[in-house]
Coordinates of C-alpha atoms in Angstrom, one line a residue:
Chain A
X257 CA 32.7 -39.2 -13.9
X258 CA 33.6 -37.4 -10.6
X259 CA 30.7 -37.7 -7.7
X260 CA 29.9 -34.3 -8.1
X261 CA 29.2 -34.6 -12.2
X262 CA 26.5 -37.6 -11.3
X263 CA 23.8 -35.8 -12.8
X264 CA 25.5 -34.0 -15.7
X265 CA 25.0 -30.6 -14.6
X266 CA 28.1 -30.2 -13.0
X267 CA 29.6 -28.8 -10.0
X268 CA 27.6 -26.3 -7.7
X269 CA 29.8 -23.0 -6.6
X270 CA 27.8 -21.9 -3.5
X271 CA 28.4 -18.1 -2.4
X272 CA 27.4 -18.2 0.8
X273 CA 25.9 -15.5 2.5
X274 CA 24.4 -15.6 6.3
X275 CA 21.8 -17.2 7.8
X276 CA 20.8 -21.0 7.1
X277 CA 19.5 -20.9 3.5
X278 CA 23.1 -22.1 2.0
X279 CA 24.2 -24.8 4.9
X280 CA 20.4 -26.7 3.7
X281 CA 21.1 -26.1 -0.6
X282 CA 24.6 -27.7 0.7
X283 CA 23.1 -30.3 2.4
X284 CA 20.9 -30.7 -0.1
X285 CA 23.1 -31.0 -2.9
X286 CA 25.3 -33.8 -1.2
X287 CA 21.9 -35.9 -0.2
X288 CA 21.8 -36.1 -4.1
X289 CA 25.5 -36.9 -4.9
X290 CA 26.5 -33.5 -6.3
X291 CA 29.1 -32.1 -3.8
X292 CA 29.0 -28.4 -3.8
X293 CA 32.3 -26.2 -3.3
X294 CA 31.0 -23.6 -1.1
X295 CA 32.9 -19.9 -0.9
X296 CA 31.9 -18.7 2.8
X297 CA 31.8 -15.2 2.7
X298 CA 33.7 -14.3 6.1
X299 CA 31.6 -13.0 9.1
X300 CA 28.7 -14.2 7.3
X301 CA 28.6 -17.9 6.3
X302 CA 27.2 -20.2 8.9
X303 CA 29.8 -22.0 10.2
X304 CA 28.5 -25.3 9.7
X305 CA 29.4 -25.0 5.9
X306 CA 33.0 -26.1 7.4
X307 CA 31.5 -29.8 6.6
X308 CA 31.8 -28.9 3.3
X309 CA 35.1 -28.1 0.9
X310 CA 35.5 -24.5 0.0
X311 CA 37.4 -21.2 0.8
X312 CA 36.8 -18.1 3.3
X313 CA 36.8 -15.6 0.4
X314 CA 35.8 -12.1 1.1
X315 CA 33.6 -9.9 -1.8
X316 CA 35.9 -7.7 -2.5
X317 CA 38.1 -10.6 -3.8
X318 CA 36.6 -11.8 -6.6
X319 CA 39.8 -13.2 -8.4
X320 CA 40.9 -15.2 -6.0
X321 CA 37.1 -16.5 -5.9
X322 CA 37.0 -17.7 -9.5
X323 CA 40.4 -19.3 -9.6
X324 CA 38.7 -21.6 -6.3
X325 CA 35.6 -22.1 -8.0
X326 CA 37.4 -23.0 -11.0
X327 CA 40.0 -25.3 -9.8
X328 CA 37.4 -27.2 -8.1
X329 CA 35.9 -28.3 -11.2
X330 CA 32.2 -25.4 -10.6
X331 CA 30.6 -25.1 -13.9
X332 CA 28.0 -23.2 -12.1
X333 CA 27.3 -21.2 -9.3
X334 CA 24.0 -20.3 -6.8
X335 CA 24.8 -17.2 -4.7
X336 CA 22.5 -18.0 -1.3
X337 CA 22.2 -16.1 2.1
X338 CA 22.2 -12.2 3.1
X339 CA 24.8 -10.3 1.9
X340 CA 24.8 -7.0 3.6
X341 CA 25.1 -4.3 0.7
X342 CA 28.8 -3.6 0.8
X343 CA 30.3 0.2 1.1
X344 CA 31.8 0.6 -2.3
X345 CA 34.3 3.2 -1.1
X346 CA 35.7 0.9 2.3
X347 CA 36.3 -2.4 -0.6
X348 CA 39.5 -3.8 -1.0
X349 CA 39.1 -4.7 -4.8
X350 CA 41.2 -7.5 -6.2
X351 CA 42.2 -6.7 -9.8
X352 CA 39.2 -9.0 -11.2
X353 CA 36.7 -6.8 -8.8
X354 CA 37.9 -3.7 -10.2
X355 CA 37.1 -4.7 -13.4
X356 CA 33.2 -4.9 -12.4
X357 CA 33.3 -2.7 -9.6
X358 CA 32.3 0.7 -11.8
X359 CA 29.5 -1.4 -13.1
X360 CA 28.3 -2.9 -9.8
X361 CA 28.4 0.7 -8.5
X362 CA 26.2 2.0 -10.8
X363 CA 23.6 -0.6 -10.9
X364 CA 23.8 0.1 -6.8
X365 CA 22.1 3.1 -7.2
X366 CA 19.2 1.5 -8.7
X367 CA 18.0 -0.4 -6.2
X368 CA 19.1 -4.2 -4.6
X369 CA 17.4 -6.0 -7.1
X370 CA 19.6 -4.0 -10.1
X371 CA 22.7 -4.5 -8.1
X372 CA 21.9 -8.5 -8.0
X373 CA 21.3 -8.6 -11.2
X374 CA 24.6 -6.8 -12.0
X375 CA 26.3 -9.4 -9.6
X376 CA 24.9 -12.5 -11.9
X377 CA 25.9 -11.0 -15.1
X378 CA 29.7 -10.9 -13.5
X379 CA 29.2 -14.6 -12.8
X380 CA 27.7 -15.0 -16.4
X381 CA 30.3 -13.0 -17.8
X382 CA 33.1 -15.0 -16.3
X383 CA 32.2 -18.0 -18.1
X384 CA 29.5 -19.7 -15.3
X385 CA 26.0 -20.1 -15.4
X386 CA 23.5 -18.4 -12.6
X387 CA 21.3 -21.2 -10.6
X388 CA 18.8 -20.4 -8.3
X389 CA 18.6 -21.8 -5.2
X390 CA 15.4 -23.3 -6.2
X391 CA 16.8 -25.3 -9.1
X392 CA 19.8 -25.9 -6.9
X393 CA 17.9 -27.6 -4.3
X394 CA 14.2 -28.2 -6.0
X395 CA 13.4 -30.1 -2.3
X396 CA 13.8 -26.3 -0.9
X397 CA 10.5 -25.4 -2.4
X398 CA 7.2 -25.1 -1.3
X399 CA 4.9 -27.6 -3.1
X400 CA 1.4 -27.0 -4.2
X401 CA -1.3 -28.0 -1.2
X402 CA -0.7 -27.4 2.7
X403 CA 2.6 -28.3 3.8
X404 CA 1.4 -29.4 7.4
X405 CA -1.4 -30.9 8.8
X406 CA -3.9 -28.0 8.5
X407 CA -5.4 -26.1 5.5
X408 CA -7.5 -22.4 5.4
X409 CA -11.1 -22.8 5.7
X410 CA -13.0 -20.3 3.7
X411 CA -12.4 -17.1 5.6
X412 CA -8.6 -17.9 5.7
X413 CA -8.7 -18.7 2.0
X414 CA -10.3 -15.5 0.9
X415 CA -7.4 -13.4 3.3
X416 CA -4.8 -15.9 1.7
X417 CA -5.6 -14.5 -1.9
X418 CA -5.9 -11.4 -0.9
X419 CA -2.4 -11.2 0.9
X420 CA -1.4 -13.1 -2.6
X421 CA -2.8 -10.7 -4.9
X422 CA -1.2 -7.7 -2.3
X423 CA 2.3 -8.8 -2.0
X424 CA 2.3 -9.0 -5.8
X425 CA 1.1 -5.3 -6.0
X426 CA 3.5 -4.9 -3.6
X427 CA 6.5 -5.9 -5.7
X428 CA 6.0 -3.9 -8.7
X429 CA 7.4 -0.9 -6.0
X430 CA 10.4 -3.2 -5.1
X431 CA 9.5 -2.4 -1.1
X432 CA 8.8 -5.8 -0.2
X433 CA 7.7 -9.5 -1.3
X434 CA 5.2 -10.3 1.7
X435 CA 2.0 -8.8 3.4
X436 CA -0.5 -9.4 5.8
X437 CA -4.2 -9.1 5.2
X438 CA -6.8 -9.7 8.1
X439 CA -10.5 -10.0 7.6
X440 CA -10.3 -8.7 4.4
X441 CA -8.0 -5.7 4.9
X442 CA -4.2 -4.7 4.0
X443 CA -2.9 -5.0 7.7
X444 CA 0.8 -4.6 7.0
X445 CA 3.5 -4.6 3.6
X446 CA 7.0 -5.9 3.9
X447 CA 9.8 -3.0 3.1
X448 CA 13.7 -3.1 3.4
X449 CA 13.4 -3.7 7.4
X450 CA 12.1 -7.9 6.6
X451 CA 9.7 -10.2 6.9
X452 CA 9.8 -10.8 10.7
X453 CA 10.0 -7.2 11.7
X454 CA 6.8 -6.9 9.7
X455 CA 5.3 -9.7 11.5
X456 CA 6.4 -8.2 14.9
X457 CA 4.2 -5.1 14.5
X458 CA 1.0 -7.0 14.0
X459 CA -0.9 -7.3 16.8
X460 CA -2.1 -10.9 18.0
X461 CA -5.5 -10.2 16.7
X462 CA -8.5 -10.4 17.9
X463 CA -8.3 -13.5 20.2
X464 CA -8.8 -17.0 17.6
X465 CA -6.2 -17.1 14.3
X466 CA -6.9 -14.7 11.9
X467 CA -5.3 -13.3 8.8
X468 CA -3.1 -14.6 6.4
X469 CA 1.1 -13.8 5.3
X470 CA 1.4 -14.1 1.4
X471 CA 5.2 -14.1 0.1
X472 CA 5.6 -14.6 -3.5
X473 CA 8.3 -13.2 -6.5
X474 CA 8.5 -9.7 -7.4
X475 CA 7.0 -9.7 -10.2
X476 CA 9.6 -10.1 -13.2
X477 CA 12.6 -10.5 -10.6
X478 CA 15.4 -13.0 -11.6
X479 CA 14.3 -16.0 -9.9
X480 CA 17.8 -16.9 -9.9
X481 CA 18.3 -14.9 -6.7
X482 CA 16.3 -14.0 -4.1
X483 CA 13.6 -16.1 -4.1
X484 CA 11.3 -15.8 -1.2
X485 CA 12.1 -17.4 1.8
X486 CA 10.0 -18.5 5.2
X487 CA 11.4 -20.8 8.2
X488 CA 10.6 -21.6 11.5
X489 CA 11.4 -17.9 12.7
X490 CA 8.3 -17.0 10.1
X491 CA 6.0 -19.4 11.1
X492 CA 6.8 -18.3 15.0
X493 CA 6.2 -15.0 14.0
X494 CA 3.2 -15.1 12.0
X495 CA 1.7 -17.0 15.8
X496 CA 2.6 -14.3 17.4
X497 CA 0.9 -12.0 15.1
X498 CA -2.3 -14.2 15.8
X499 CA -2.5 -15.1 12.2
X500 CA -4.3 -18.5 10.6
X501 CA -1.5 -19.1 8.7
X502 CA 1.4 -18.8 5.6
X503 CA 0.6 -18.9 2.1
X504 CA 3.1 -18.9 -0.9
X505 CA 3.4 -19.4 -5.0
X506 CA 4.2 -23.2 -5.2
X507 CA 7.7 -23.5 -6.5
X508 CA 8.7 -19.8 -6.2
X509 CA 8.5 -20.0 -2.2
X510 CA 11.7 -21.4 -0.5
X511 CA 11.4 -23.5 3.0
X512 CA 14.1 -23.9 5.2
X513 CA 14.0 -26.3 6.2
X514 CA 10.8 -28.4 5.8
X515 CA 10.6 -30.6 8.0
X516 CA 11.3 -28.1 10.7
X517 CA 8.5 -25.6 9.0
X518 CA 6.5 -28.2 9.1
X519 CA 6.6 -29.4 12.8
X520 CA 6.3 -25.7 13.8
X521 CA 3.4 -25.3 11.8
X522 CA 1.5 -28.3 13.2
X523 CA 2.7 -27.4 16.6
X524 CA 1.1 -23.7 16.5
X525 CA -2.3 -24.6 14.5
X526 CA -1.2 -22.5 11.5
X527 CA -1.6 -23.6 8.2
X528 CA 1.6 -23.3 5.6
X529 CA 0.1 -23.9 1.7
X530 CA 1.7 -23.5 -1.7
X531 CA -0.7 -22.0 -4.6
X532 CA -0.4 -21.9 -8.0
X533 CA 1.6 -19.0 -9.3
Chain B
X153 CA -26.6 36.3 7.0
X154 CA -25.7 34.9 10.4
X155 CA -21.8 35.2 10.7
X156 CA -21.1 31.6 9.8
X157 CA -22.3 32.3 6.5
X158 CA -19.8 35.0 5.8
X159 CA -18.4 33.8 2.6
X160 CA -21.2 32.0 0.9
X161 CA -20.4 28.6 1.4
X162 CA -21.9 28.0 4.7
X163 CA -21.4 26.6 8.0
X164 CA -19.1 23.4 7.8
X165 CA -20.1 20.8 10.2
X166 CA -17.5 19.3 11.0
X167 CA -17.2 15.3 12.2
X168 CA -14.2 15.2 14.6
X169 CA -12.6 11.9 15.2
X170 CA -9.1 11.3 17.4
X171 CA -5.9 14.0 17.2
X172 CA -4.9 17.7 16.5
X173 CA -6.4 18.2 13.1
X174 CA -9.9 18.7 13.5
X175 CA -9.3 21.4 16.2
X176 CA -6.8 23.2 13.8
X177 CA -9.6 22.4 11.2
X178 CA -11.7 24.3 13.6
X179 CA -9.2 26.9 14.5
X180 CA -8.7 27.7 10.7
X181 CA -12.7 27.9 9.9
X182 CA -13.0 30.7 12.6
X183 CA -10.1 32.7 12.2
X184 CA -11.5 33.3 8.8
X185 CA -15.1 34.3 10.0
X186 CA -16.8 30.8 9.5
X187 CA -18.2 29.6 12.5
X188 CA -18.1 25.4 12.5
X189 CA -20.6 23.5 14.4
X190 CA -18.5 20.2 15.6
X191 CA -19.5 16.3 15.6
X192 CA -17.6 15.4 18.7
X193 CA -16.8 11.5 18.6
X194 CA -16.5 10.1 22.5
X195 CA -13.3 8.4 23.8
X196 CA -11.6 10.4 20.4
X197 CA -12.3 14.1 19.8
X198 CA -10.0 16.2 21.2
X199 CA -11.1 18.0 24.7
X200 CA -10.0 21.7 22.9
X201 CA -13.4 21.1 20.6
X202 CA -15.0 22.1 23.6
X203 CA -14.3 25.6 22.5
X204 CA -16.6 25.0 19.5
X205 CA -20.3 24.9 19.7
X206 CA -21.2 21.2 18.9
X207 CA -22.7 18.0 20.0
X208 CA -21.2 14.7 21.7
X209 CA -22.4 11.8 19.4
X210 CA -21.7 8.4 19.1
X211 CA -20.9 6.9 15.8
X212 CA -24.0 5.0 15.9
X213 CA -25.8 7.5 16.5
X214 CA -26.4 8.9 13.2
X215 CA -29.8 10.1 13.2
X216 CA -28.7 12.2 16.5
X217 CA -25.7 14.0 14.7
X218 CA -27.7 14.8 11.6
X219 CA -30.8 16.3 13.4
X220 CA -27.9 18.3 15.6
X221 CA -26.1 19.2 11.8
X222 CA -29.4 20.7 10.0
X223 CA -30.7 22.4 13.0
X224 CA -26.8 24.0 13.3
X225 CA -27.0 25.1 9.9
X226 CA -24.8 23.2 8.7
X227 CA -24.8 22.6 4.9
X228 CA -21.7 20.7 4.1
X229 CA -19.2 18.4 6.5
X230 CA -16.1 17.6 6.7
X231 CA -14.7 14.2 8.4
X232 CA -11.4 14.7 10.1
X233 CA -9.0 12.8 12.4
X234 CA -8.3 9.3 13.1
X235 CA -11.5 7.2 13.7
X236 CA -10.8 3.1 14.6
X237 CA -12.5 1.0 12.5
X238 CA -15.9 0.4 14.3
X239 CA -16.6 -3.2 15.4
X240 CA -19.8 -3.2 13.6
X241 CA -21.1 -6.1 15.5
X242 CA -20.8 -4.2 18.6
X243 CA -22.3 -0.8 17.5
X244 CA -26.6 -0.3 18.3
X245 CA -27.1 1.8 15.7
X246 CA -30.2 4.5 16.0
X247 CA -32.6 4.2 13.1
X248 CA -30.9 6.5 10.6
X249 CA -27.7 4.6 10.9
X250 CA -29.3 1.7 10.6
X251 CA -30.7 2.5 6.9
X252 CA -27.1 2.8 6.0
X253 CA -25.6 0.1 7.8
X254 CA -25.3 -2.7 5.2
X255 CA -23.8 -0.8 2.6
X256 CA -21.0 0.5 5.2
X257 CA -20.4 -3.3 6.1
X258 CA -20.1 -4.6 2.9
X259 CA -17.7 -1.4 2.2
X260 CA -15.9 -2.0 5.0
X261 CA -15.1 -5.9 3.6
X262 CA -13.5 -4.4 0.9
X263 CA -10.7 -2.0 3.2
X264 CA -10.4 1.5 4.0
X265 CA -10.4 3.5 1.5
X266 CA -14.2 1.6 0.4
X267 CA -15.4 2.4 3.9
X268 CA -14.2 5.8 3.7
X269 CA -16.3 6.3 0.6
X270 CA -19.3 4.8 1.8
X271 CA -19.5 7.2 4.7
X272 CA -19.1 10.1 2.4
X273 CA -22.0 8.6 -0.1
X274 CA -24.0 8.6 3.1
X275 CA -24.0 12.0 4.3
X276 CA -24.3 12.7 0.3
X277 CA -27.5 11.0 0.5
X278 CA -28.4 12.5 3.3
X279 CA -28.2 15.8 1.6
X280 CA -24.7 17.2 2.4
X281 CA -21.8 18.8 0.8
X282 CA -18.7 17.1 1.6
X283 CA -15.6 19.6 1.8
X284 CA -12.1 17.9 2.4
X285 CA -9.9 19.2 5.4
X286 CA -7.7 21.2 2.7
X287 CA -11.0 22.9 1.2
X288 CA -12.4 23.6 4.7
X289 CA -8.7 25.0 6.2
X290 CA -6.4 25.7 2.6
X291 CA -4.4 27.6 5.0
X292 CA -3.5 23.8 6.1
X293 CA -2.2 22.8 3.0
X294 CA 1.5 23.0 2.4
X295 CA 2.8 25.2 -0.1
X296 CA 5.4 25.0 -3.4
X297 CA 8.9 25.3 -2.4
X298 CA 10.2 25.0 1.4
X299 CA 8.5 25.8 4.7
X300 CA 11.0 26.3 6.9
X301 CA 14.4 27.7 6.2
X302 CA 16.1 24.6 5.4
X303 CA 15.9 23.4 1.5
X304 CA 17.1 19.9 -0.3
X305 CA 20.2 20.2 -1.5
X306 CA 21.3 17.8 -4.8
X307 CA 21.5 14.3 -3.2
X308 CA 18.7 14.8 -1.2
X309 CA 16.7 16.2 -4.2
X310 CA 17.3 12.5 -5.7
X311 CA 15.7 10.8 -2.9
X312 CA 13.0 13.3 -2.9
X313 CA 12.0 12.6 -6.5
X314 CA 13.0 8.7 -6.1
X315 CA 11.0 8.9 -2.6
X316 CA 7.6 10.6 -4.2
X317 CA 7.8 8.1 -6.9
X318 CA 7.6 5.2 -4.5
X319 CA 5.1 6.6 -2.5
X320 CA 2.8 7.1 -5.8
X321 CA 3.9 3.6 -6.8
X322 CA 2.7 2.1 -3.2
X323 CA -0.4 4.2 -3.3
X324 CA -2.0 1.9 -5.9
X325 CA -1.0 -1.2 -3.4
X326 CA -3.9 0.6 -1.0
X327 CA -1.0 0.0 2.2
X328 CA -0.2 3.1 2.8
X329 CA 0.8 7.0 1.4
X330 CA 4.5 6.9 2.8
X331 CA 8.0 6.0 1.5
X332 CA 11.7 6.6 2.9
X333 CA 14.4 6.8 0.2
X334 CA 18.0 7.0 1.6
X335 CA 21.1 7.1 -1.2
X336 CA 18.6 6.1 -4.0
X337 CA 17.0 2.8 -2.1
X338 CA 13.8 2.5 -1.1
X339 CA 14.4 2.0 2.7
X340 CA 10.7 1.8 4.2
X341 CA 7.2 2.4 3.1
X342 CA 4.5 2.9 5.2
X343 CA 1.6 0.2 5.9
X344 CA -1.5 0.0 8.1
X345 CA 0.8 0.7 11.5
X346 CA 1.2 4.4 10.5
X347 CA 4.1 7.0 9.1
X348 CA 5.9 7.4 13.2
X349 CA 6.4 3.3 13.0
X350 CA 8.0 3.4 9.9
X351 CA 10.5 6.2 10.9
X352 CA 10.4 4.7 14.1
X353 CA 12.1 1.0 12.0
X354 CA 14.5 3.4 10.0
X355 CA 17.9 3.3 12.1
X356 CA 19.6 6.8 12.6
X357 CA 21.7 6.6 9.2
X358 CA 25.7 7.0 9.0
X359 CA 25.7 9.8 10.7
X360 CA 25.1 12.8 9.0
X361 CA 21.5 13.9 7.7
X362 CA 20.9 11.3 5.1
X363 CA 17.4 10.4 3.0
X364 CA 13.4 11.7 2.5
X365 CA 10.3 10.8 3.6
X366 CA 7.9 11.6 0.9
X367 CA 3.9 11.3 2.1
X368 CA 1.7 11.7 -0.8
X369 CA -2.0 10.7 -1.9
X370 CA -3.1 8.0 -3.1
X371 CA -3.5 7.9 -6.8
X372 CA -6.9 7.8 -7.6
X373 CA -8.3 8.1 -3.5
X374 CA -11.2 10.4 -2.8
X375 CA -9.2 13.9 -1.7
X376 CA -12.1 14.6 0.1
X377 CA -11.1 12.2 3.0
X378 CA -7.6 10.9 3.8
X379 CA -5.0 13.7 3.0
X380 CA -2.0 12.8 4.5
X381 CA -1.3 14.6 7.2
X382 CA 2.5 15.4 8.9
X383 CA 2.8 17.0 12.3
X384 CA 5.5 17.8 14.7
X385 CA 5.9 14.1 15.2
X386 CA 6.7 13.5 11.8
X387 CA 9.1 16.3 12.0
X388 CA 10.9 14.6 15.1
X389 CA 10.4 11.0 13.9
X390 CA 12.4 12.1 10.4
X391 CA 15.2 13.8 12.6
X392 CA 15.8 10.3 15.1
X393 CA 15.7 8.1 11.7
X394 CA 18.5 10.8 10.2
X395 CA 16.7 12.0 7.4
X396 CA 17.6 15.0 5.7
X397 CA 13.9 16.2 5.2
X398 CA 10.0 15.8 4.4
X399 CA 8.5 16.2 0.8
X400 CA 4.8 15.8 0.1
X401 CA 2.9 17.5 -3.2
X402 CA 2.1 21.2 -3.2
X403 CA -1.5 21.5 -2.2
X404 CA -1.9 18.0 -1.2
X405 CA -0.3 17.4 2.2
X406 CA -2.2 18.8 5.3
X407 CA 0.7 20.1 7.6
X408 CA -0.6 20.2 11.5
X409 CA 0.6 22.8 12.0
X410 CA 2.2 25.1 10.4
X411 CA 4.1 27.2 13.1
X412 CA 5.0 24.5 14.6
X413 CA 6.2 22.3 11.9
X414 CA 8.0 24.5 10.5
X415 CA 10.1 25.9 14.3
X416 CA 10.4 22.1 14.4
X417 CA 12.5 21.5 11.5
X418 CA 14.4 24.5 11.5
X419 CA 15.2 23.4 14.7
X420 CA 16.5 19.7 13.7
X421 CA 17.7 20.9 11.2
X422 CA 15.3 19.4 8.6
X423 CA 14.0 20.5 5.4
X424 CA 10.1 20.6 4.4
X425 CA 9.5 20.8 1.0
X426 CA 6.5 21.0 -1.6
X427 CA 7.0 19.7 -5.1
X428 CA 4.4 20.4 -7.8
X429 CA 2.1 17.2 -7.9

């Protein structure tokens, strides 16, 4: 049995997007002896994923993706990161691209999540199976309890389900996955401009912490892909917003990376806890 | 019958919070031959009220403004412009005010749109009509079909549809009445900061005019209060974000005002249009 086979699920294929969310499911992966092949999307992929083996494969070339993911032994793949949504019409499809690309174009016009979706069935229908970056790297997510030292009080708990019970409304209009609620009231929803720049137009409240961000699943969204997502830059934003602190589903929130969340957290008195879904 | 009385309904006393629309409100009553008596609120009304007969009360100072209402005439109000929410600890409410204050705090626990209705229910109680800004000035109220020269062409016409539709859809999230579709994906929708920062986060587009800002009601919300409202600013906020035009529901988008909105689109080059709700 080859290293990466260890715990019989076979090899990872990582599409890597930007940002830091595929270098930790990398580093992940390798802490538990399954080495990932990792295709770095170029201009995108962090470059630290040069510790790992792979390719420098661009979307439009598809083919040239699955012969590397399949000569390296990848049974499955998780695609991780921000992928800016490609112009269809400035691709350079390979011939194995321009066998999806009508379908990929149509399911663009309905929106990101139908166009993700359409990108997992390619995978699926080229013989691999979709993880998420959740089951990829199960360390990634957000436990149930506080993750840090602190945990709402009463107030914070009643803006903490609130925010909860918000961003979930929120998701059936596939805007956003996060919003703010302060004292009781919707402050502020996430939409296609982020998290952070969400954060940024909250003021810093009213002096003391107040006000909670919730970030959970659209509802009935392939957890396979885009599962929510905090880090240090969320937890520095939500203490510049003034607010008490983060709250997420526990196992559908993704933290990256922990220990870093963590320290943050404890460092700027907010709290950072994992519900039940 | 005293002028203000003219067409039956009779005088409209009118509670004037922060911006242009209660003086167009205003405007609108007297140009049609009923004379308002106005509620000015200090540190918001707008100085031009000064043309109106009318009183300078506080908030808190209910008892004041309905002595100042009944001895006007008036028989019905109407609430219009922005109003902060009040920090209720802060207010010293007269003793009118005071009878009403705990159900307008527990209202106002529960967000907005509660604390909206409990204000109505008050001056309900009190023994007023309540007229919404479109009943009191219908010559506010945008129209079927476009108002300026400019109309959606096909494209746009999607994101106009796919733009109301979201805007409905976040309506039941109580965030906000506003969404911007561009090319068939939901690019922004409006939260507690307003509809100018969420044009004001939507980048200028690829160029040409591209994508709709659709401002509808909330399903459900008391049309009495809370119309959405676009102005001039919306106009100019639409043109820096690149959008191709405006679309709100026939009859149930205040437009602030007309003459102007309208020389403001036809001169960015914008479309305006009402759909049937």
């Amino acid at each position: 049995v080859p290293p990466q086979d260890l715990n019989g699920v076979g090899r990872l294929g990582l599409i890597a997007g930007g940002g830091r969310l595929p270098t930790v499911i990398a580093e992940s992966c390798r802490a538990r002896g399954r080495e990932p092949f990792v295709i770095r999307l170029p201009g995108a992929a962090d470059p630290a994923l040069a510790a790992f083996e792979g390719a420098d494969v661009g979307l439009a070339e598809l083919g040239t993706s699955l012969k590397a993911l399949r000569r390296a032994g990848c049974r499955s793949v998780c695609l991780a990161g921000n992928v800016r949504r490609p112009d269809f019409s400035a691709l350079k499809p390979d011939l194995a691209a321009l066998k999806h690309l009508p379908r990929l174009i149509a399911a663009a016009g309905k929106g990101d999540d139908a166009l993700l979706r359409a990108v997992l069935a390619m995978f699926e229908a080229e013989g691999f199976e979709v993880e998420g970056a959740g089951a990829a790297a199960p360390d990634l997510l957000l436990g149930p309890g506080p993750l840090g030292s602190l945990a709402p009080g009463p107030d914070a708990a009643d803006d903490a389900a609130a925010a909860i019970a918000a961003a979930r409304r929120l998701g059936l209009t596939d805007a956003g996955q996060a919003a703010v609620v302060r004292a009781g009231r919707l402050l502020a929803v996430e939409d296609a401009h982020g998290t952070d720049a969400m954060l940024a137009r909250c003021d810093g409240g009213a002096g003391g912490r107040d006000g909670v961000l919730a970030k959970v699943p659209k509802p009935g969204q392939d957890r396979r892909v885009d599962l929510p997502t905090i880090g240090v830059a969320t937890v520095e934003g939500a203490a510049a917003a003034g607010l008490a602190g983060i709250v997420g589903e526990a196992g559908q929130l993704l933290v990256v990376d922990k220990a870093a969340v963590r320290a943050a957290a404890d460092r700027l008195g907010l709290f950072v806890v994992g519900v039940e879904a």
